[in-house]
XYZ file of C-alpha atoms in Angstrom:
531
model
C 210.238 157.913 211.701
C 211.896 161.304 211.909
C 214.953 161.407 214.157
C 216.352 164.673 215.455
C 220.130 164.772 215.690
C 221.707 167.575 217.660
C 224.694 169.348 216.155
C 228.039 168.471 217.660
C 228.354 171.819 219.383
C 224.989 171.251 221.187
C 225.533 167.614 222.195
C 226.539 167.581 225.909
C 229.356 165.312 227.016
C 229.662 163.496 230.340
C 231.969 166.237 231.569
C 229.304 168.850 230.802
C 226.728 166.857 232.726
C 229.144 166.605 235.653
C 229.687 170.386 235.718
C 225.958 170.978 235.536
C 225.481 168.604 238.478
C 228.124 170.424 240.559
C 226.500 173.748 239.706
C 223.072 172.453 240.685
C 224.454 171.092 243.963
C 225.896 174.444 244.998
C 222.740 176.262 243.911
C 220.686 173.981 246.164
C 223.234 174.457 248.960
C 223.089 178.250 248.724
C 219.286 178.233 248.604
C 218.984 175.724 251.468
C 217.723 178.340 254.010
C 214.858 179.103 251.638
C 214.151 175.579 250.361
C 214.618 173.691 253.631
C 210.920 172.825 253.706
C 211.351 171.097 250.339
C 214.241 169.000 251.650
C 212.195 168.004 254.692
C 209.262 166.716 252.650
C 210.628 163.127 252.393
C 211.137 162.991 256.177
C 207.639 164.340 256.738
C 206.220 161.784 254.302
C 208.055 158.942 256.089
C 206.691 160.095 259.455
C 203.102 160.381 258.213
C 203.266 157.058 256.355
C 204.734 155.406 259.439
C 201.893 156.742 261.590
C 199.392 155.066 259.259
C 201.200 151.735 259.618
C 202.056 151.827 263.341
C 200.076 151.711 266.586
C 199.777 154.974 268.559
C 202.270 153.755 271.181
C 205.090 153.350 268.643
C 208.049 155.705 268.796
C 209.213 157.786 265.852
C 212.046 155.329 265.107
C 209.639 152.396 265.025
C 207.352 154.305 262.653
C 210.261 154.979 260.287
C 211.272 151.307 260.450
C 207.801 150.136 259.418
C 207.515 152.769 256.688
C 210.926 151.843 255.271
C 210.084 148.148 255.412
C 206.880 148.678 253.446
C 208.376 151.111 250.922
C 211.288 148.774 250.231
C 209.493 145.441 250.447
C 206.117 145.974 248.789
C 207.356 147.384 245.429
C 209.984 144.649 245.227
C 207.414 141.929 245.911
C 205.021 143.420 243.336
C 207.743 143.506 240.688
C 208.745 139.898 241.348
C 205.089 138.771 241.419
C 204.432 140.452 238.073
C 207.483 138.754 236.610
C 206.261 135.365 237.899
C 202.829 136.038 236.360
C 204.263 136.930 232.953
C 206.639 133.956 232.875
C 204.098 131.543 234.406
C 206.804 130.613 236.927
C 205.105 128.763 239.789
C 208.302 128.361 241.804
C 208.976 132.090 241.698
C 205.358 132.782 242.619
C 205.645 130.447 245.626
C 208.785 132.185 246.835
C 207.094 135.555 246.396
C 204.162 134.417 248.521
C 206.539 133.193 251.241
C 208.420 136.515 251.203
C 205.106 138.424 251.427
C 204.075 136.303 254.426
C 207.412 136.992 256.146
C 207.038 140.728 255.513
C 203.525 140.703 256.934
C 204.676 138.744 259.984
C 207.454 141.259 260.609
C 205.056 144.171 260.420
C 202.423 142.550 262.621
C 204.941 141.178 265.124
C 206.754 144.494 265.478
C 203.506 146.306 266.205
C 202.256 143.560 268.512
C 205.359 143.750 270.740
C 204.968 147.524 271.094
C 201.312 147.211 272.060
C 202.069 144.315 274.415
C 204.758 146.255 276.300
C 202.445 149.190 276.810
C 199.555 146.922 277.801
C 201.672 145.139 280.418
C 202.875 148.468 281.802
C 199.278 149.664 282.051
C 198.199 146.407 283.737
C 200.998 146.712 286.319
C 199.958 150.279 287.085
C 196.304 149.203 287.328
C 197.224 146.403 289.753
C 199.128 148.912 291.870
C 196.106 151.219 292.003
C 193.767 148.291 292.775
C 195.984 147.154 295.658
C 196.043 150.657 297.090
C 192.233 150.902 296.780
C 191.710 147.552 298.549
C 194.058 148.575 301.358
C 192.118 151.803 301.762
C 188.759 149.967 301.861
C 190.131 147.546 304.447
C 191.261 150.452 306.609
C 194.946 149.735 306.040
C 196.644 152.974 305.085
C 200.027 152.736 303.380
C 202.883 154.089 305.434
C 203.579 156.685 302.798
C 200.217 158.407 303.480
C 201.038 158.745 307.165
C 204.709 159.585 307.092
C 206.159 159.959 303.589
C 209.898 159.302 303.571
C 211.748 162.566 303.374
C 214.597 163.214 301.017
C 218.212 163.236 302.043
C 219.031 165.114 305.207
C 221.537 167.931 304.960
C 224.361 165.763 306.294
C 223.504 162.904 303.922
C 223.128 165.331 301.021
C 226.586 166.776 301.665
C 228.060 163.299 301.988
C 226.364 162.113 298.782
C 227.555 165.237 296.957
C 231.103 164.689 298.203
C 230.957 161.093 296.976
C 229.712 162.165 293.543
C 232.415 164.830 293.297
C 235.188 162.400 294.196
C 233.885 159.562 292.021
C 233.452 161.881 289.033
C 237.020 163.124 289.474
C 238.283 159.546 289.746
C 236.430 158.499 286.574
C 237.642 161.589 284.716
C 241.234 160.722 285.610
C 240.733 157.263 284.088
C 239.222 158.685 280.908
C 235.786 157.251 281.689
C 233.109 159.588 280.308
C 230.644 158.360 282.956
C 231.741 161.294 285.114
C 229.498 163.553 283.007
C 226.450 161.594 284.210
C 227.645 161.929 287.801
C 228.017 165.686 287.414
C 224.556 165.855 285.845
C 223.083 164.086 288.889
C 225.039 166.406 291.201
C 223.523 169.420 289.458
C 220.043 167.871 289.550
C 220.266 167.243 293.301
C 221.292 170.873 293.833
C 218.471 172.257 291.675
C 215.795 170.162 293.362
C 216.896 170.915 296.923
C 214.874 173.779 298.445
C 217.160 176.210 300.213
C 216.403 179.648 301.512
C 218.821 182.518 301.713
C 219.022 186.152 302.705
C 219.808 187.888 299.433
C 220.142 191.324 301.046
C 222.684 190.148 303.618
C 224.603 188.278 300.924
C 224.774 191.315 298.646
C 225.889 193.554 301.513
C 228.656 191.158 302.567
C 229.908 190.704 298.993
C 229.856 194.476 298.398
C 231.946 194.992 301.546
C 234.337 192.270 300.383
C 234.742 193.893 296.959
C 235.547 197.252 298.598
C 238.178 195.625 300.794
C 239.720 193.889 297.777
C 239.916 197.190 295.870
C 241.549 198.908 298.844
C 243.981 196.041 299.323
C 245.040 196.203 295.657
C 245.897 199.889 296.015
C 248.159 199.251 299.017
C 251.753 198.215 298.253
C 252.733 194.756 299.441
C 250.522 192.110 300.983
C 249.471 192.177 304.621
C 248.458 188.709 305.867
C 246.578 190.312 308.755
C 244.392 192.156 306.262
C 242.879 188.869 305.039
C 240.883 188.357 308.239
C 238.240 191.071 307.576
C 237.830 189.835 303.986
C 237.391 186.237 305.104
C 234.900 187.382 307.730
C 232.744 189.060 305.063
C 233.006 186.002 302.820
C 231.979 183.736 305.692
C 228.926 185.930 306.277
C 228.033 185.699 302.585
C 228.455 181.895 302.570
C 226.134 181.497 305.549
C 223.635 184.095 304.261
C 222.851 182.388 300.950
C 223.835 178.723 300.431
C 222.468 178.911 296.863
C 225.445 180.976 295.672
C 228.830 179.507 294.811
C 230.875 182.691 294.432
C 231.491 183.388 298.120
C 232.409 179.740 298.832
C 234.927 179.715 295.980
C 236.513 183.027 296.992
C 236.815 181.931 300.615
C 238.211 178.600 299.456
C 240.940 180.366 297.461
C 241.989 182.342 300.536
C 242.000 179.261 302.771
C 244.026 177.446 300.106
C 246.607 180.235 300.085
C 246.895 180.061 303.869
C 247.315 176.268 303.774
C 249.984 176.324 301.053
C 251.867 179.160 302.751
C 251.965 177.254 306.050
C 252.894 174.065 304.216
C 255.952 175.629 302.625
C 257.002 177.616 305.711
C 260.062 176.125 307.471
C 259.670 174.712 310.932
C 261.519 176.580 313.647
C 262.514 173.520 315.662
C 263.527 171.484 312.632
C 260.829 168.947 313.372
C 257.144 169.086 312.534
C 255.122 169.272 315.699
C 251.660 167.855 316.209
C 250.179 171.348 316.548
C 251.345 172.359 313.110
C 250.078 169.100 311.628
C 246.649 169.657 313.150
C 246.579 173.243 311.853
C 247.571 172.117 308.360
C 244.826 169.489 308.319
C 242.232 172.020 309.425
C 243.294 174.524 306.763
C 243.373 171.888 304.023
C 239.995 170.423 304.997
C 238.458 173.898 305.224
C 239.613 174.798 301.711
C 238.438 171.444 300.355
C 235.002 171.765 301.999
C 234.521 175.277 300.592
C 235.356 174.215 297.046
C 233.048 171.220 297.411
C 230.313 173.556 298.600
C 230.740 175.638 295.454
C 230.610 172.478 293.315
C 227.451 171.303 295.073
C 225.747 174.523 294.027
C 227.102 174.490 290.461
C 229.270 171.605 289.169
C 230.458 173.826 286.296
C 231.391 176.817 288.430
C 234.509 178.516 287.171
C 237.645 177.836 289.220
C 236.017 175.457 291.726
C 237.448 172.263 290.211
C 240.880 173.836 289.903
C 240.912 174.937 293.535
C 239.619 171.545 294.651
C 242.472 169.899 292.719
C 245.007 171.915 294.711
C 243.619 170.551 298.005
C 244.252 166.967 296.804
C 247.586 167.701 295.168
C 249.815 165.806 297.605
C 247.215 163.593 299.283
C 245.624 161.821 296.260
C 247.100 162.989 292.939
C 244.550 160.868 291.074
C 241.687 163.040 292.348
C 243.652 166.182 291.535
C 244.255 164.853 288.024
C 240.545 164.115 287.511
C 239.562 167.571 288.734
C 242.006 169.135 286.283
C 240.570 166.981 283.463
C 237.098 168.363 284.210
C 238.534 171.880 284.446
C 240.241 171.407 281.068
C 236.984 170.239 279.498
C 235.175 173.290 280.839
C 237.894 175.521 279.409
C 237.728 173.745 276.057
C 234.001 174.366 276.083
C 234.615 178.090 276.114
C 233.934 178.761 279.793
C 236.350 179.988 282.415
C 238.473 183.022 283.057
C 242.221 182.915 282.552
C 242.732 185.574 285.202
C 240.813 183.468 287.722
C 242.905 180.374 286.924
C 246.053 182.397 287.485
C 244.696 183.629 290.819
C 243.909 180.070 291.949
C 247.381 178.877 290.888
C 248.960 181.825 292.688
C 247.188 180.710 295.867
C 248.863 177.328 295.414
C 252.290 178.919 295.750
C 255.473 178.822 293.688
C 256.950 175.800 295.474
C 254.155 173.500 294.298
C 254.040 174.767 290.707
C 256.398 172.096 289.239
C 254.277 169.346 290.824
C 251.033 170.971 289.656
C 252.347 171.619 286.124
C 252.988 167.899 285.526
C 249.490 166.946 286.690
C 248.008 169.686 284.529
C 249.879 168.389 281.487
C 248.590 164.874 282.195
C 245.070 166.256 282.494
C 245.406 168.041 279.150
C 246.497 164.763 277.539
C 243.444 162.921 278.930
C 241.077 165.719 277.863
C 242.533 165.900 274.348
C 242.321 162.127 273.948
C 238.638 162.240 274.874
C 238.129 164.879 272.176
C 240.287 162.847 269.732
C 242.551 165.846 269.205
C 246.240 165.771 268.356
C 248.843 165.917 271.117
C 251.865 168.160 270.872
C 255.314 166.632 271.588
C 256.030 169.290 274.233
C 252.826 168.427 276.092
C 253.608 164.703 275.994
C 257.121 165.319 277.252
C 255.791 167.410 280.144
C 253.172 164.784 281.026
C 255.747 161.950 281.109
C 257.927 163.616 283.694
C 257.941 161.992 287.128
C 256.280 163.859 289.960
C 258.772 165.576 292.265
C 258.954 164.733 295.930
C 256.230 166.237 298.090
C 257.156 168.459 301.040
C 257.744 166.677 304.317
C 254.755 168.356 305.950
C 252.500 167.241 303.052
C 253.719 163.660 303.400
C 253.088 163.791 307.131
C 249.419 164.773 306.756
C 248.692 162.876 303.511
C 248.300 159.405 305.022
C 246.585 160.036 308.314
C 243.587 157.963 307.215
C 245.764 155.029 306.078
C 247.718 155.049 309.319
C 244.559 154.524 311.317
C 244.738 157.843 313.146
C 241.467 159.553 313.999
C 240.146 161.925 311.345
C 238.986 165.254 312.709
C 237.194 166.275 309.520
C 233.446 166.189 310.236
C 232.582 165.942 306.549
C 234.848 162.925 306.090
C 233.260 161.251 309.099
C 229.795 161.916 307.694
C 230.862 160.497 304.336
C 232.235 157.324 305.945
C 229.077 156.877 308.024
C 226.927 157.487 304.961
C 228.676 154.865 302.826
C 228.820 152.300 305.630
C 225.107 152.823 306.259
C 224.464 152.190 302.568
C 226.334 148.897 302.757
C 224.069 147.889 305.661
C 220.858 148.893 303.905
C 221.009 152.621 304.657
C 219.667 155.602 302.724
C 222.101 155.777 299.806
C 219.756 155.002 296.904
C 222.235 156.334 294.315
C 224.777 153.763 295.445
C 222.203 151.006 294.957
C 221.496 152.084 291.366
C 225.187 152.566 290.581
C 225.586 149.243 288.709
C 222.662 149.864 286.328
C 223.737 153.490 285.998
C 227.304 152.524 285.150
C 226.118 149.978 282.531
C 224.058 152.640 280.768
C 220.623 151.276 281.699
C 219.912 154.586 283.463
C 220.704 158.200 282.680
C 219.869 161.342 284.594
C 216.356 162.519 283.736
C 215.769 166.050 282.517
C 212.925 168.401 283.435
C 211.470 167.782 279.983
C 211.217 164.044 280.717
C 209.120 164.736 283.815
C 207.080 167.577 282.341
C 203.821 165.547 282.399
C 204.112 165.263 286.185
C 206.008 168.443 287.114
C 204.066 170.864 284.950
C 205.472 174.370 285.009
C 205.523 177.437 287.234
C 204.210 176.945 290.756
C 203.189 173.350 290.070
C 206.769 172.454 289.151
C 208.047 174.158 292.308
C 205.635 172.166 294.473
C 206.695 168.934 292.748
C 210.364 169.716 293.404
C 209.594 170.456 297.047
C 207.844 167.104 297.475
C 210.834 165.283 295.952
C 213.633 167.456 297.300
C 216.934 165.611 297.146
C 215.402 162.592 295.368
C 217.494 161.457 292.365
C 215.690 161.229 289.023
C 216.683 158.748 286.324
C 215.443 157.946 282.826
C 215.337 154.225 281.984
C 217.211 153.411 278.770
C 216.649 149.650 278.826
C 215.232 147.055 281.195
C 217.229 145.790 284.191
C 216.734 144.053 287.512
C 216.038 146.438 290.376
C 218.620 146.151 293.179
C 217.646 144.615 296.472
C 217.053 146.704 299.578
C 215.186 149.624 297.988
C 212.558 149.380 300.712
C 215.179 150.412 303.290
C 216.585 153.323 301.270
C 215.243 156.710 300.280
C 213.142 157.016 297.159
C 214.163 157.599 293.543
C 212.169 158.567 290.457
C 212.486 156.284 287.424
C 211.013 157.680 284.192
C 210.111 155.015 281.584
C 209.718 156.417 278.030
C 207.294 154.891 275.541
C 208.571 151.622 274.086
C 211.238 151.042 276.772
C 211.006 147.942 278.948
C 210.466 148.951 282.609
C 212.815 147.613 285.288
C 211.826 144.405 287.072
C 211.725 143.752 290.792
C 210.659 145.389 294.050
C 210.484 149.182 293.797
C 210.579 149.742 297.537
C 210.168 153.491 298.127
C 210.931 154.377 294.489
C 208.367 155.125 291.784
C 208.069 154.323 288.087
C 206.592 157.052 285.900
C 205.358 155.560 282.615
C 205.198 158.030 279.766
C 202.495 155.864 278.150
C 199.199 156.871 279.675
C 200.878 159.070 282.329
C 200.826 156.127 284.726
C 202.587 155.972 288.089
C 203.660 152.742 289.770
C 204.891 152.404 293.346
C 203.924 153.227 296.929
C 205.100 156.826 296.559
C 202.591 157.663 293.798
C 200.453 159.800 296.173
C 203.419 162.142 296.508
C 203.697 162.352 292.719
C 200.131 163.604 292.455
C 200.436 165.838 295.506
C 198.309 163.728 297.844
C 201.067 162.410 300.099
């Protein structure tokens, strides 16, 4: 037999093969935009092969699992079986048969559980439709067809929004990333709530405000009396269009400046009178309510969290810290104006800057830890400093709720009534789902999740009007439904394919099954526009 021997200069070494491999790697990397379809062929093949092996209800992950199980198990079993045949090894052949039976059981069992879950979900939905049909034949009309439960009233919506804002700030201060879900629900409630506004009146008021600001900047010095016309135009803009956050934030900054100026002003009699305390509370609560109004419209609105933090600076530093953590995350995400932050801090006043700077440093530490970024020694030193003493007037108005004195803030009273009503079986459905939400069994549903029912264009608008103010969740895993849902407002629970639906009494809430576009619950007529 002739053997070809390469000359020494043509015989590649292992180092040459390594350099050729590195060169080929970078060639493939550079050509990736043009050969991406080639790289995606194995993924496409796995998806197609998994579709052949899986039932139609299986998710993409389940299809990949079955395809990988077959591609890894079948060739191995064939190789071992061939070896047992050649060696006439009965023991090896028996073990191969057992392994093949186990592999087949895994494949069949995995597919059976998927089909069974979808079949049970379809049977539950069919039973719900059958019950509704029998009630209709018997002349018993469900209460939902006569008087469908409305969404949250304006007072309850404001109270629920205030609760979400405060709880998200409290969780952010503790480093709990759950606050992002709370902000997502806050934004969803705002988007789904139908509100009308006079755009022409809003634009006219904001244009007048901008002219006054330009004139005020050209005048030397600052005239406190000149703020009244500007605030009047901002108040007109806030009332004209509740869908805009700009006017509420600008008016909140001006009310914050007035509150901080009065807070740091010395008392003439040397003692803080009840009239000044009442005025300080009104100014603080007005600034807080305006910033909360801006956050209700847009939880990511620039400067709103920072201004809201100033209103809680001396009363509850934990809430101020959480608001600054959220503000820091928004800034790290590339949003926010430095000039606006400086304007909000200027409204807080120079006297409170040392107090605010320590809380801001602590917020930066929390935000950087969440991003797993390094912490500078100067920032850590600033964050470890003790908070200075609050002004006497701030201490006097900080604990009025703890002292048992009556609270004159209407929003706070509405919030207290709202939460107490929820404890007694009232309308707060978000509070009832809070445990499952906190454990990760629920997340806020997106418009894409509900596309089969919402549609697009005018159909989506009509769907949002029917479920205005109704929270929407996507089920991540099965859980027990909380008690008392029949006495609360409704919620939408979207169940993706392959996910176990929640168990228990739905009350006024509905389950939307992605499999078969099924709806379960007494509110299903509203889903299809018949309620």
